[in-house]
Amino acid sequence: GEAIKIKASKKIAFRAAKDLKDSI
């Protein structure tokens, strides 16, 4: 289950970065 956690956290980080980029 650890790989899934890492995958999910990467997805969240990517999404957060995308939102941040859009807001600028």
XYZ file of C-alpha atoms in Angstrom:
24
model
C 0.000 0.000 0.000
C 2.991 2.298 0.320
C 3.330 2.744 -3.450
C -0.290 3.882 -3.642
C 0.340 6.488 -0.930
C 3.360 7.836 -2.814
C 1.413 7.887 -6.080
C -1.466 9.727 -4.419
C 0.800 12.294 -2.771
C 2.535 12.950 -6.098
C -0.831 13.409 -7.782
C -1.934 15.852 -5.064
C 1.359 17.752 -5.294
C 1.055 17.954 -9.087
C -2.518 19.198 -8.808
C -1.552 21.776 -6.180
C 1.271 23.021 -8.401
C -1.133 23.281 -11.329
C -3.647 25.258 -9.233
C -0.861 27.531 -8.037
C 0.326 28.091 -11.611
C -3.216 28.943 -12.735
C -3.728 31.417 -9.879
C -0.597 33.382 -10.771
